[in-house]
Amino acid sequence: MIAPKTADTGRHARHLRLLLDHCPLFAWIKDGQGRFLAANSAFARLVGQDDPAALIGRTDGDLFPADLAARYQADDQAVLAAGQSKYAVEPYPDAQGRRHWMESWKTPLLEEGRVVGIIGYGRDIGDRQQLDQTLSVREQHYRTLVEQSADMIARYDREGRRLYVNSAFAALVGVEMERLHGTTPSQIPGGDHIPLLRRHMETVFSTGEPLEFELDWTNLGNRPLTSLVRFTPEFDGEGRVASVLGQYRDITELQASRRKLHRLAFHDELTGLPNRALLQDRLRQAITDAMWHKRSVCVMMVDLDQFKAVNDAMGHAAGDELLRAVAHRLSESVRAYDTVARLGGDEFIIVMPEVRDGADLGRIANKILRAVDQPYQIQGHEIYATCCIGIALYPNDGGDGGDLLKYADTALYLAKQEGRGAFRFYSKTLTASAMDRLMIESGLRHALARDEMELHFQPQIDFASGAVVGSEALLRWHSPLLGQVPPDRFIPVAEDTGMIIELGAWVLRQACQAASAWNGPGRPRHKVAINLSSRQFQRPGLLETVTATLEATGCRPGWIELEITESLLLDRDGRVADLLAAFRAMGITIAVDDFGTGYSALNYLADFAIDTLKIDKSFIQALGTDRRRAELVKAILSIAGCFDQMVVAEGVETAEQVRFLRENNCHFAQGWFYSKALPHAAMTALLTERAPLRPAPSEA
């Protein structure tokens, strides 16, 4: 009876040893004098030993540098003395002497209630420790920048409560920082400016756009102040405004300086605008401030077209009245702290501090052109006027005011060569960039009404049969003015301006009509993939729009697939997940486009209703040349198989790519190897033939 029990005990001991040796954690046991009684293979490898038995009887001093050994022994003594477990994060060396970090747990080893040694476990956390340190350093740097800023900075929630203020904010308001946290402006400091402040804050929350304005207010010490305030929206993971960051620049002295200059009559007598002397002072101040804060300054020179003809035809009084009206419109077209000056005659200068990129300036210039190009009622007559604008930038074009005025004049000359109502940058690159965006934005506003948009369809091929089983609807724009405009040029503009909503609805309707036509009686199922923008998900009513479109076109839900980007899977409040679930409940399948290039995470695939993954073409095109990307493609295919998801390989262009994808059980292919995107008529003809799609001749 004893032998079997002894055998079982031995087997149990071997099992325990195997369990420890295959455990990825470091594990060890020491006696009360710090001598090792046992260790697992992971710990032995840590100290450069192949056999854990070689450690028995040795101490930390035998295995580690003196400083580390002393640190470990001090921890051990604390556990032995207190008889309680201890958690620590501490360094350890690898076989090459490089130091890493591990977290360890040390527990008293008890025999008959007495502490006779220590049981220890540890695991490597080198990457996490480094990340924590990096984040901590960055956070400290950013906090230092904010706290040392001379500007008042505060963060507000939707109720106007302060979530954070910096020391400059507390100092200028005149109260301790702790009293400001959780309070609203109406509570501290209060005053007549509160309604204006609250109204601007609500505007930023509702529009999601930054806002700048000047604010006159009084602090708790009854000191009148003027601040240049910039409210910037801060978005959560779903693209909604979660808070507003307020930056208050004290411009009290600047305002006082302005009023003093006004009193000195540094203004144009006819229009009331600043004259050349005040302009030069403002421009000098703007450049000095920009130099200090590493910002840009814009100078616009505005000149009326054919102003002399108005003077000659109607007299100088009419010309003066026109100049006053133009001066008013120019002032209304820019920000309150921009400077609009008149140099003389029909020539005006606009100085704009704290400007951003050329595309923004292009929109501002276009706004000014439109404002001037409106009818004027002058002495009982309706008069039309246009202008040209030359634009120069500090520091890009020049370092002082004289140079900027000279270069703006040169740009104005170039604009006038183009004819009436034109603007030009001194920099040709900025002119081209701004004009290109403005032309795209202008053309997009009329593209649908002018029937310039068209859907093309790129076939999707079943690897198993070679048959065309679906297609992706791709938007194409042929502008009479711009020619064939690539999607990567006009889609971002449509996203920025919100026109993507109208375009998306049009694409949905056209694609559903095509799917309905291609899935008639007796035809094999053909699924049309339709891309949805994140803007469409943010706008209420998407589910109703899709439902109504299906009903209006006679398209069944199973005939379309909705493609979304990975960024939408960052939804935190469940709104996107609910929409996707509703679409699937209708019978519509969901695909993740360009998978692998965004926010890929396994929990997204498990949490969201996803039917199809579309591997981005950058991965496919790297097959055969980039082993790591090839392994990633294999991994994506394997993951999709675990979740019973279909996979479409995008951008398939070579026979080698086809072989790789087939061998690794990819379901569908899409790319120029089989076909480019086809117009509706050509796609219809292809589906009518019902023949497997052969590779393009160049790839066969």
XYZ file of C-alpha atoms in Angstrom:
700
model
C 0.000 0.000 0.000
C 2.944 2.354 0.579
C 4.548 2.012 -2.866
C 1.601 3.370 -4.909
C 1.236 6.339 -2.567
C 4.962 7.057 -2.842
C 4.734 6.814 -6.625
C 1.801 9.221 -6.656
C 3.705 11.628 -4.482
C 6.721 11.498 -6.791
C 4.540 11.984 -9.827
C 2.848 14.946 -8.156
C 6.245 16.488 -7.379
C 7.337 16.065 -11.001
C 4.126 17.708 -12.167
C 4.702 20.636 -9.854
C 8.272 20.979 -11.160
C 7.021 20.928 -14.776
C 4.397 23.508 -13.906
C 7.000 25.842 -12.405
C 9.542 25.324 -15.185
C 6.999 26.150 -17.886
C 5.651 29.178 -16.065
C 6.752 32.446 -17.784
C 7.053 34.161 -14.392
C 10.336 34.169 -12.474
C 9.887 32.003 -9.331
C 12.230 31.274 -6.428
C 12.399 30.213 -2.754
C 15.020 31.414 -0.239
C 15.734 30.467 3.346
C 16.014 32.975 6.184
C 19.683 33.659 5.368
C 18.934 34.543 1.742
C 20.187 31.224 0.287
C 18.237 29.867 -2.681
C 16.356 26.656 -1.896
C 14.655 26.331 -5.310
C 14.004 28.254 -8.539
C 12.291 27.643 -11.845
C 13.852 27.641 -15.319
C 12.754 31.220 -16.090
C 14.659 32.526 -13.050
C 17.695 30.375 -13.889
C 17.813 31.842 -17.411
C 17.526 35.306 -15.903
C 20.816 34.820 -14.031
C 22.524 33.018 -16.916
C 22.156 29.417 -15.724
C 20.752 26.472 -17.662
C 19.976 24.312 -14.626
C 17.915 25.707 -11.723
C 19.669 23.246 -9.412
C 22.899 25.227 -9.870
C 21.353 28.072 -7.850
C 20.693 26.067 -4.688
C 22.736 27.379 -1.766
C 23.801 30.566 -3.550
C 22.752 34.105 -2.579
C 21.859 37.330 -4.382
C 25.428 38.488 -3.851
C 26.658 35.528 -5.931
C 24.316 36.273 -8.836
C 23.735 40.034 -9.109
C 25.754 43.272 -9.006
C 26.367 44.533 -5.492
C 23.891 47.416 -5.642
C 21.057 45.205 -6.850
C 21.925 42.407 -4.414
C 21.769 44.886 -1.523
C 18.403 46.159 -2.741
C 16.940 42.648 -2.998
C 18.300 41.653 0.412
C 16.762 44.762 2.013
C 13.382 43.811 0.549
C 13.809 40.254 1.859
C 14.625 41.471 5.368
C 11.496 43.656 5.360
C 9.342 40.636 4.496
C 11.065 38.407 7.071
C 10.734 41.036 9.796
C 7.119 41.998 9.144
C 5.894 38.567 8.150
C 3.830 40.212 5.392
C 3.908 40.107 1.601
C 5.611 42.907 -0.325
C 5.117 44.206 -3.866
C 7.942 46.065 -5.582
C 9.022 47.376 -8.969
C 12.769 46.959 -9.268
C 15.539 46.644 -11.856
C 17.258 43.443 -12.896
C 20.137 42.724 -15.321
C 19.997 40.422 -18.348
C 22.835 38.142 -19.457
C 24.487 41.060 -21.304
C 24.350 43.321 -18.261
C 21.572 45.557 -19.596
C 19.072 46.547 -16.941
C 15.357 45.939 -17.283
C 12.410 46.348 -14.930
C 10.273 43.748 -13.257
C 7.459 43.780 -10.762
C 7.884 41.250 -7.933
C 5.789 39.742 -5.163
C 7.570 38.375 -2.080
C 5.626 36.291 0.453
C 6.768 34.814 3.795
C 7.520 31.043 3.775
C 5.938 29.612 6.917
C 6.649 26.386 8.815
C 4.558 25.694 11.918
C 3.643 29.374 12.064
C 7.251 30.606 11.898
C 8.729 32.654 9.033
C 11.614 30.551 7.733
C 12.123 32.002 4.282
C 10.642 33.772 1.290
C 8.692 32.712 -1.794
C 9.148 35.142 -4.686
C 7.577 35.734 -8.104
C 8.421 38.324 -10.734
C 7.650 39.343 -14.308
C 9.329 41.632 -16.806
C 7.627 45.005 -17.313
C 10.433 46.782 -19.124
C 8.285 48.204 -21.948
C 5.504 49.295 -19.603
C 7.911 50.935 -17.205
C 9.555 52.856 -20.044
C 6.155 53.915 -21.386
C 5.017 55.031 -17.930
C 8.187 57.051 -17.504
C 7.847 58.619 -20.970
C 4.216 59.549 -20.384
C 5.044 60.918 -16.956
C 7.838 63.088 -18.364
C 5.635 64.358 -21.187
C 2.787 65.114 -18.817
C 5.164 67.031 -16.587
C 6.524 68.970 -19.575
C 3.041 69.913 -20.776
C 1.923 70.843 -17.281
C 5.007 73.026 -16.870
C 4.293 74.759 -20.181
C 0.698 75.462 -19.191
C 1.555 76.559 -15.670
C 4.351 78.848 -16.874
C 2.212 80.404 -19.612
C 1.429 84.079 -19.188
C -1.979 83.402 -20.751
C -4.944 82.478 -18.577
C -6.001 78.915 -19.413
C -9.168 77.146 -18.299
C -11.128 74.059 -19.361
C -14.952 74.063 -19.168
C -17.562 71.306 -19.279
C -20.969 71.674 -20.946
C -22.444 73.347 -17.856
C -19.690 75.952 -17.897
C -17.967 74.509 -14.833
C -14.209 74.912 -14.721
C -12.445 71.552 -14.865
C -8.976 73.104 -14.734
C -7.340 76.534 -14.413
C -3.664 77.481 -14.479
C -1.941 79.756 -12.002
C -2.078 82.765 -14.344
C -5.869 82.426 -14.476
C -6.193 82.392 -10.699
C -3.788 85.311 -10.300
C -5.578 87.572 -12.775
C -9.055 86.722 -11.467
C -7.744 87.390 -7.971
C -8.607 84.167 -6.138
C -6.955 80.901 -5.101
C -6.913 78.119 -7.697
C -8.747 75.699 -5.398
C -11.767 78.015 -5.196
C -12.088 78.148 -8.979
C -12.290 74.389 -9.619
C -15.883 73.324 -10.241
C -17.202 76.898 -10.359
C -18.753 78.754 -13.302
C -17.859 82.267 -14.519
C -21.189 83.545 -13.185
C -20.143 82.416 -9.685
C -16.572 83.735 -9.867
C -15.926 86.508 -10.770
C -19.431 87.361 -12.059
C -20.167 90.548 -13.995
C -21.825 91.958 -17.101
C -19.580 89.985 -19.448
C -20.964 86.578 -18.374
C -23.843 86.347 -20.945
C -21.419 87.055 -23.809
C -18.921 84.518 -22.478
C -21.598 81.857 -22.039
C -23.079 82.516 -25.494
C -19.711 82.076 -27.206
C -19.028 78.927 -25.177
C -22.376 77.417 -26.223
C -21.583 78.264 -29.851
C -18.343 76.278 -29.693
C -20.120 73.316 -28.058
C -22.828 73.327 -30.746
C -20.690 73.983 -33.853
C -17.451 72.230 -32.908
C -15.540 75.196 -34.364
C -12.993 77.386 -32.518
C -13.984 80.959 -31.756
C -11.969 84.087 -31.012
C -13.319 87.286 -29.480
C -12.396 90.189 -27.254
C -13.811 90.343 -23.749
C -14.015 93.326 -21.404
C -14.389 92.220 -17.790
C -13.545 93.137 -14.209
C -11.665 90.917 -11.758
C -12.403 90.507 -8.053
C -10.147 93.467 -7.306
C -12.379 95.688 -9.497
C -9.607 96.044 -12.074
C -11.001 96.503 -15.614
C -9.360 94.109 -18.076
C -9.569 93.236 -21.746
C -8.719 89.719 -22.892
C -8.357 88.189 -26.321
C -10.197 84.901 -25.802
C -9.878 81.796 -27.926
C -12.302 78.953 -27.256
C -11.148 75.641 -28.754
C -13.390 72.540 -28.790
C -12.029 69.290 -27.338
C -13.570 66.135 -28.781
C -14.212 62.734 -27.256
C -13.664 59.429 -29.054
C -17.032 59.728 -30.834
C -16.220 63.093 -32.370
C -18.489 65.068 -30.010
C -17.411 68.189 -28.168
C -16.719 67.072 -24.596
C -15.147 70.249 -23.240
C -13.930 73.680 -24.293
C -10.411 74.968 -23.681
C -10.294 78.698 -23.034
C -7.141 80.741 -23.586
C -7.285 84.331 -22.356
C -4.556 86.709 -23.445
C -4.391 89.927 -21.469
C -4.561 92.711 -24.066
C -5.556 95.435 -21.631
C -2.446 97.462 -22.411
C -2.912 96.866 -26.125
C -6.463 98.194 -25.886
C -5.265 101.232 -23.981
C -2.650 101.793 -26.650
C -5.290 101.567 -29.353
C -7.514 104.118 -27.649
C -4.582 106.464 -27.183
C -3.722 106.262 -30.846
C -7.343 106.896 -31.713
C -7.276 110.032 -29.620
C -4.188 111.140 -31.498
C -6.290 110.954 -34.669
C -4.153 108.370 -36.462
C -7.067 107.641 -38.733
C -8.094 108.313 -42.275
C -10.395 111.315 -42.348
C -12.649 109.965 -45.108
C -13.275 106.407 -43.940
C -12.363 106.497 -40.248
C -9.909 103.660 -40.837
C -6.344 103.717 -39.514
C -4.020 105.698 -41.732
C -0.494 104.809 -42.824
C 1.100 105.865 -39.519
C -1.211 103.717 -37.417
C -0.944 100.884 -39.916
C 2.832 100.810 -39.605
C 2.583 100.803 -35.812
C 0.022 97.983 -35.820
C 2.089 96.010 -38.294
C 5.212 96.471 -36.199
C 3.349 95.322 -33.065
C 1.945 92.303 -34.898
C 5.374 91.247 -36.169
C 6.964 91.699 -32.732
C 4.259 89.590 -31.104
C 4.511 86.962 -33.850
C 8.285 86.820 -33.464
C 7.947 86.264 -29.715
C 5.212 83.622 -29.966
C 6.436 81.922 -33.184
C 3.328 82.859 -35.153
C 2.530 84.269 -38.595
C 1.214 87.643 -39.761
C -0.682 88.237 -42.994
C -0.708 91.474 -44.985
C -3.408 91.877 -47.630
C -3.290 94.770 -50.072
C -6.736 95.487 -51.546
C -7.256 97.671 -54.610
C -10.582 98.472 -56.286
C -10.955 97.651 -59.963
C -11.643 100.671 -62.232
C -12.378 103.049 -59.374
C -11.291 105.939 -61.580
C -14.240 105.239 -63.893
C -16.684 105.829 -61.002
C -14.968 109.097 -60.105
C -14.975 110.275 -63.703
C -18.599 109.300 -64.352
C -20.258 110.342 -61.072
C -17.841 112.746 -59.440
C -15.566 112.656 -56.415
C -18.430 112.782 -53.911
C -19.804 109.523 -55.268
C -16.303 108.068 -55.265
C -15.849 109.055 -51.618
C -19.179 107.474 -50.690
C -18.133 104.260 -52.423
C -14.819 104.246 -50.548
C -16.628 104.604 -47.217
C -18.953 101.716 -48.094
C -16.030 99.508 -49.156
C -14.160 100.371 -45.944
C -17.181 99.262 -43.904
C -17.472 95.953 -45.782
C -13.771 95.224 -45.387
C -13.987 95.831 -41.640
C -17.025 93.558 -41.365
C -15.212 90.769 -43.248
C -12.317 90.341 -40.801
C -11.837 89.765 -37.076
C -12.243 92.522 -34.511
C -8.519 92.645 -33.734
C -7.388 92.688 -37.371
C -6.392 96.073 -38.780
C -8.019 97.527 -41.902
C -6.233 100.682 -43.061
C -6.511 103.039 -46.009
C -3.267 104.143 -47.619
C -4.896 106.611 -49.976
C -6.979 106.599 -53.127
C -8.695 103.233 -53.548
C -5.954 101.213 -51.846
C -6.516 99.441 -48.521
C -4.291 97.297 -46.296
C -5.432 94.514 -43.963
C -3.059 93.262 -41.239
C -4.027 89.924 -39.711
C -1.988 88.596 -36.753
C -2.074 84.967 -35.577
C -3.039 83.502 -38.954
C -2.953 79.843 -39.877
C -2.415 78.070 -43.200
C -2.749 79.271 -46.763
C -6.065 77.493 -47.327
C -7.641 79.517 -44.477
C -6.272 82.751 -45.914
C -7.580 81.789 -49.328
C -11.075 81.421 -47.887
C -10.772 84.791 -46.141
C -9.602 86.469 -49.350
C -12.483 84.911 -51.239
C -14.893 86.128 -48.543
C -13.559 89.677 -48.958
C -13.907 89.491 -52.737
C -17.544 88.410 -52.376
C -18.265 91.131 -49.812
C -16.919 93.874 -52.073
C -18.620 92.428 -55.148
C -22.133 93.327 -53.988
C -24.236 96.218 -55.343
C -23.865 99.654 -53.738
C -26.535 102.345 -53.575
C -24.634 105.544 -54.350
C -26.530 108.798 -54.901
C -29.636 106.949 -56.016
C -27.738 104.692 -58.408
C -26.848 101.009 -58.110
C -23.115 100.608 -58.577
C -21.076 97.421 -58.767
C -17.439 97.250 -57.714
C -14.832 94.516 -57.594
C -11.342 94.368 -56.158
C -8.076 92.449 -56.361
C -5.983 91.313 -53.393
C -2.249 90.699 -52.969
C -1.139 88.637 -49.960
C 2.236 88.400 -48.190
C 3.118 86.475 -45.019
C 5.518 86.945 -42.144
C 7.929 85.177 -41.723
C 7.582 83.198 -44.957
C 7.957 86.140 -47.336
C 9.625 88.888 -45.313
C 10.886 89.834 -41.871
C 9.728 93.440 -41.522
C 6.703 95.546 -42.330
C 8.291 97.356 -45.251
C 9.121 94.105 -47.020
C 5.647 92.679 -46.410
C 3.964 95.759 -47.887
C 6.270 95.634 -50.885
C 5.639 91.933 -51.494
C 1.878 92.317 -51.022
C 2.010 95.055 -53.671
C 3.864 92.687 -56.013
C 1.241 89.989 -55.410
C -1.504 92.566 -56.058
C 0.062 93.368 -59.414
C 0.002 89.657 -60.314
C -3.647 89.409 -59.237
C -4.607 92.350 -61.449
C -2.975 90.609 -64.392
C -5.581 87.866 -63.936
C -8.443 90.336 -64.296
C -11.091 91.579 -61.894
C -11.943 89.912 -58.598
C -8.734 87.886 -58.166
C -6.266 87.311 -55.333
C -2.700 86.089 -55.339
C -0.128 85.148 -52.722
C 3.430 86.388 -53.046
C 4.249 82.673 -52.701
C 3.180 80.814 -55.841
C 2.820 77.581 -53.879
C 0.300 79.082 -51.447
C -1.632 80.648 -54.301
C -1.915 77.319 -56.086
C -2.908 75.442 -52.913
C -5.541 77.973 -51.845
C -6.976 78.364 -55.330
C -7.148 74.599 -55.819
C -9.135 74.102 -52.623
C -11.445 77.021 -53.356
C -12.106 75.750 -56.875
C -12.850 72.254 -55.571
C -15.145 73.600 -52.849
C -16.945 75.860 -55.316
C -17.303 73.090 -57.892
C -18.562 70.560 -55.351
C -21.462 72.813 -54.362
C -22.947 72.455 -57.839
C -21.537 69.091 -58.978
C -24.659 67.019 -58.258
C -27.057 69.575 -59.730
C -24.939 69.753 -62.876
C -24.813 65.952 -63.180
C -21.012 65.868 -62.903
C -20.885 62.953 -60.459
C -20.868 59.313 -61.502
C -20.532 55.977 -59.758
C -18.020 53.424 -60.979
C -18.061 49.860 -59.688
C -14.951 47.731 -59.100
C -15.712 43.995 -59.329
C -15.066 41.692 -56.380
C -13.980 38.181 -57.366
C -14.614 34.901 -55.554
C -11.241 33.131 -55.332
C -12.955 29.744 -55.311
C -15.009 30.141 -58.498
C -13.532 33.153 -60.234
C -17.043 34.609 -60.476
C -17.937 38.256 -59.942
C -19.938 38.174 -56.697
C -20.007 41.845 -55.829
C -18.573 45.278 -56.449
C -17.586 48.416 -54.579
C -19.314 51.667 -55.516
C -16.688 54.375 -56.047
C -17.537 58.043 -56.598
C -16.042 59.797 -59.627
C -16.209 63.518 -60.406
C -15.623 64.975 -63.841
C -15.617 68.760 -63.600
C -15.821 70.793 -66.829
C -13.412 73.256 -65.217
C -11.049 70.964 -63.265
C -11.274 67.807 -65.363
C -11.265 64.403 -63.693
C -10.804 65.192 -59.987
C -9.311 62.304 -57.941
C -11.323 61.285 -54.856
C -8.373 61.986 -52.559
C -8.620 65.651 -53.618
C -12.349 66.254 -53.292
C -13.457 63.822 -50.552
C -11.444 65.606 -47.772
C -12.953 68.942 -48.860
C -16.430 67.396 -48.804
C -15.725 66.060 -45.304
C -14.469 69.429 -44.033
C -17.391 71.415 -45.448
C -20.134 68.925 -44.572
C -21.048 68.398 -48.239
C -20.237 64.711 -47.723
C -23.753 64.306 -46.270
C -25.439 65.226 -49.555
C -22.868 63.315 -51.617
C -23.212 60.254 -49.370
C -27.001 60.233 -49.748
C -26.636 60.462 -53.532
C -24.114 57.595 -53.608
C -26.394 55.463 -51.426
C -29.366 56.046 -53.726
C -27.422 55.365 -56.951
C -25.750 52.252 -55.532
C -29.073 50.846 -54.302
C -30.616 51.438 -57.730
C -27.725 49.553 -59.323
C -27.987 46.687 -56.830
C -31.724 46.432 -57.490
C -31.144 46.243 -61.248
C -28.367 43.656 -60.987
C -30.260 41.324 -58.641
C -33.308 40.717 -60.804
C -35.127 37.372 -61.102
C -32.902 34.562 -62.304
C -29.703 36.469 -61.661
C -27.038 35.348 -59.161
C -26.758 37.549 -56.096
C -24.506 40.572 -56.573
C -23.711 42.591 -53.463
C -22.781 46.278 -53.826
C -20.431 47.728 -51.179
C -21.152 51.354 -50.222
C -18.744 53.537 -48.242
C -20.182 55.543 -45.351
C -18.439 58.603 -43.905
C -18.002 59.152 -40.174
C -19.862 62.445 -40.733
C -22.918 60.440 -41.828
C -22.795 58.454 -38.577
C -22.523 61.648 -36.535
C -25.616 63.132 -38.167
C -28.949 61.886 -36.765
C -31.256 59.937 -39.064
C -28.786 57.667 -40.880
C -30.837 54.533 -40.182
C -33.988 56.233 -41.476
C -32.142 57.453 -44.594
C -30.901 53.963 -45.449
C -34.332 52.428 -44.814
C -36.108 55.011 -46.977
C -33.554 54.610 -49.781
C -33.996 50.830 -49.833
C -37.770 51.223 -50.053
C -37.593 53.897 -52.762
C -35.218 51.900 -54.976
C -36.699 48.434 -54.398
C -33.334 47.235 -53.148
C -33.267 44.390 -50.637
C -31.009 44.804 -47.596
C -29.065 41.661 -48.489
C -27.981 43.210 -51.782
C -25.779 45.886 -50.202
C -22.869 46.001 -47.789
C -21.996 49.149 -45.821
C -18.276 49.903 -45.497
C -17.000 51.848 -42.483
C -13.548 52.935 -41.334
C -11.776 51.561 -38.276
C -11.941 54.962 -36.569
C -15.698 54.529 -36.118
C -15.019 51.491 -33.949
C -13.668 53.835 -31.263
C -17.294 54.655 -30.373
C -17.623 54.722 -26.580
C -21.290 55.420 -25.920
C -22.579 52.547 -28.033
C -24.273 54.710 -30.684
C -22.252 53.270 -33.595
C -22.605 49.739 -32.247
C -26.385 50.184 -32.034
C -26.543 51.465 -35.618
C -24.447 48.587 -36.947
C -26.592 46.090 -35.062
C -29.730 47.700 -36.517
C -28.338 47.463 -40.046
C -27.467 43.793 -39.555
C -30.923 43.107 -38.147
C -32.310 44.443 -41.437
C -30.086 42.016 -43.366
C -27.371 44.468 -44.391
C -23.796 43.244 -43.953
C -21.047 45.451 -42.507
C -17.446 45.673 -43.734
C -14.409 47.394 -42.203
C -12.522 49.186 -44.992
C -8.709 49.510 -45.137
C -8.350 47.089 -42.221
C -4.939 47.201 -40.581
C -4.181 50.881 -41.197
C -6.140 52.438 -38.350
C -7.226 51.400 -34.861
C -7.213 47.613 -35.261
C -7.967 45.722 -32.059
C -9.354 42.250 -31.455
C -11.994 43.458 -29.012
C -13.486 45.661 -31.749
C -14.029 42.612 -33.928
C -15.695 40.829 -31.034
C -17.789 43.752 -29.802
C -19.084 45.106 -33.104
C -21.334 43.550 -35.723
C -18.730 43.047 -38.478
C -19.197 40.650 -41.410
C -16.271 41.484 -43.685
C -12.692 42.716 -43.348
C -11.115 44.497 -46.313
C -7.326 44.237 -46.138
C -5.771 47.555 -47.148
C -3.967 47.580 -50.472
C -0.702 48.697 -48.829
C -0.442 45.220 -47.252
C -1.359 43.425 -50.476
C 1.131 45.361 -52.597
C 3.915 44.454 -50.141
C 3.374 40.700 -50.589
C 6.513 39.124 -52.015
C 8.746 41.998 -50.878
C 7.946 42.480 -47.194
C 7.920 39.303 -45.092
C 6.534 41.042 -42.005
C 3.555 42.449 -43.874
C 2.948 39.058 -45.438
C 2.781 37.559 -41.949
C 0.343 40.278 -40.927
C -1.896 39.385 -43.861
C -1.814 35.744 -42.746
C -2.700 36.839 -39.220
C -5.646 38.927 -40.434
C -6.956 35.988 -42.451
C -6.599 33.713 -39.428
C -8.345 36.192 -37.113
C -11.193 36.643 -39.577
C -11.613 32.881 -39.669
C -11.952 32.785 -35.892
C -14.802 35.321 -36.071
C -16.446 33.735 -39.145
C -15.789 36.903 -41.143
C -15.256 37.192 -44.873
C -12.069 38.831 -46.172
C -11.657 40.969 -49.291
C -8.113 41.746 -50.462
C -7.968 45.244 -51.962
C -5.488 46.424 -54.573
C -4.662 42.983 -56.021
C -2.420 43.630 -59.025
C -0.161 40.598 -59.639
C -0.436 36.850 -60.121
C 1.995 36.368 -57.217
C -0.397 38.194 -54.890
C -3.280 36.033 -56.136
C -1.340 32.825 -55.425
C -0.437 33.966 -51.911
C -4.010 34.939 -51.067
C -5.471 31.703 -52.453
C -2.970 29.590 -50.538
C -3.908 31.368 -47.328
C -7.675 30.974 -47.802
C -8.627 34.551 -48.650
C -12.231 34.688 -49.864
C -12.447 37.570 -52.331
C -10.172 39.814 -54.402
C -10.578 43.325 -55.743
C -8.028 45.132 -57.874
C -6.598 45.912 -61.280
C -5.355 42.342 -61.727
C -8.963 41.559 -62.589
C -10.519 44.900 -63.469
C -10.420 48.607 -62.786
C -13.576 50.334 -61.560
C -16.169 50.304 -64.361
C -18.959 52.719 -65.287
C -22.500 51.477 -64.643
C -23.102 50.402 -68.249
C -19.833 48.460 -68.473
C -20.516 46.751 -65.149
C -23.994 45.791 -66.333
C -22.522 44.272 -69.504
C -19.968 42.328 -67.461
C -22.666 40.869 -65.211
C -24.836 39.996 -68.208
C -22.032 37.809 -69.614
C -21.962 35.791 -66.343
C -18.475 34.505 -67.183
C -15.621 34.305 -64.668
C -13.550 37.480 -64.841
C -10.133 36.816 -66.343
C -6.992 38.670 -65.297
C -6.049 41.782 -67.253
C -3.839 40.866 -70.280
C -0.757 42.523 -68.800
C -0.979 40.264 -65.728
C -2.050 37.013 -67.359
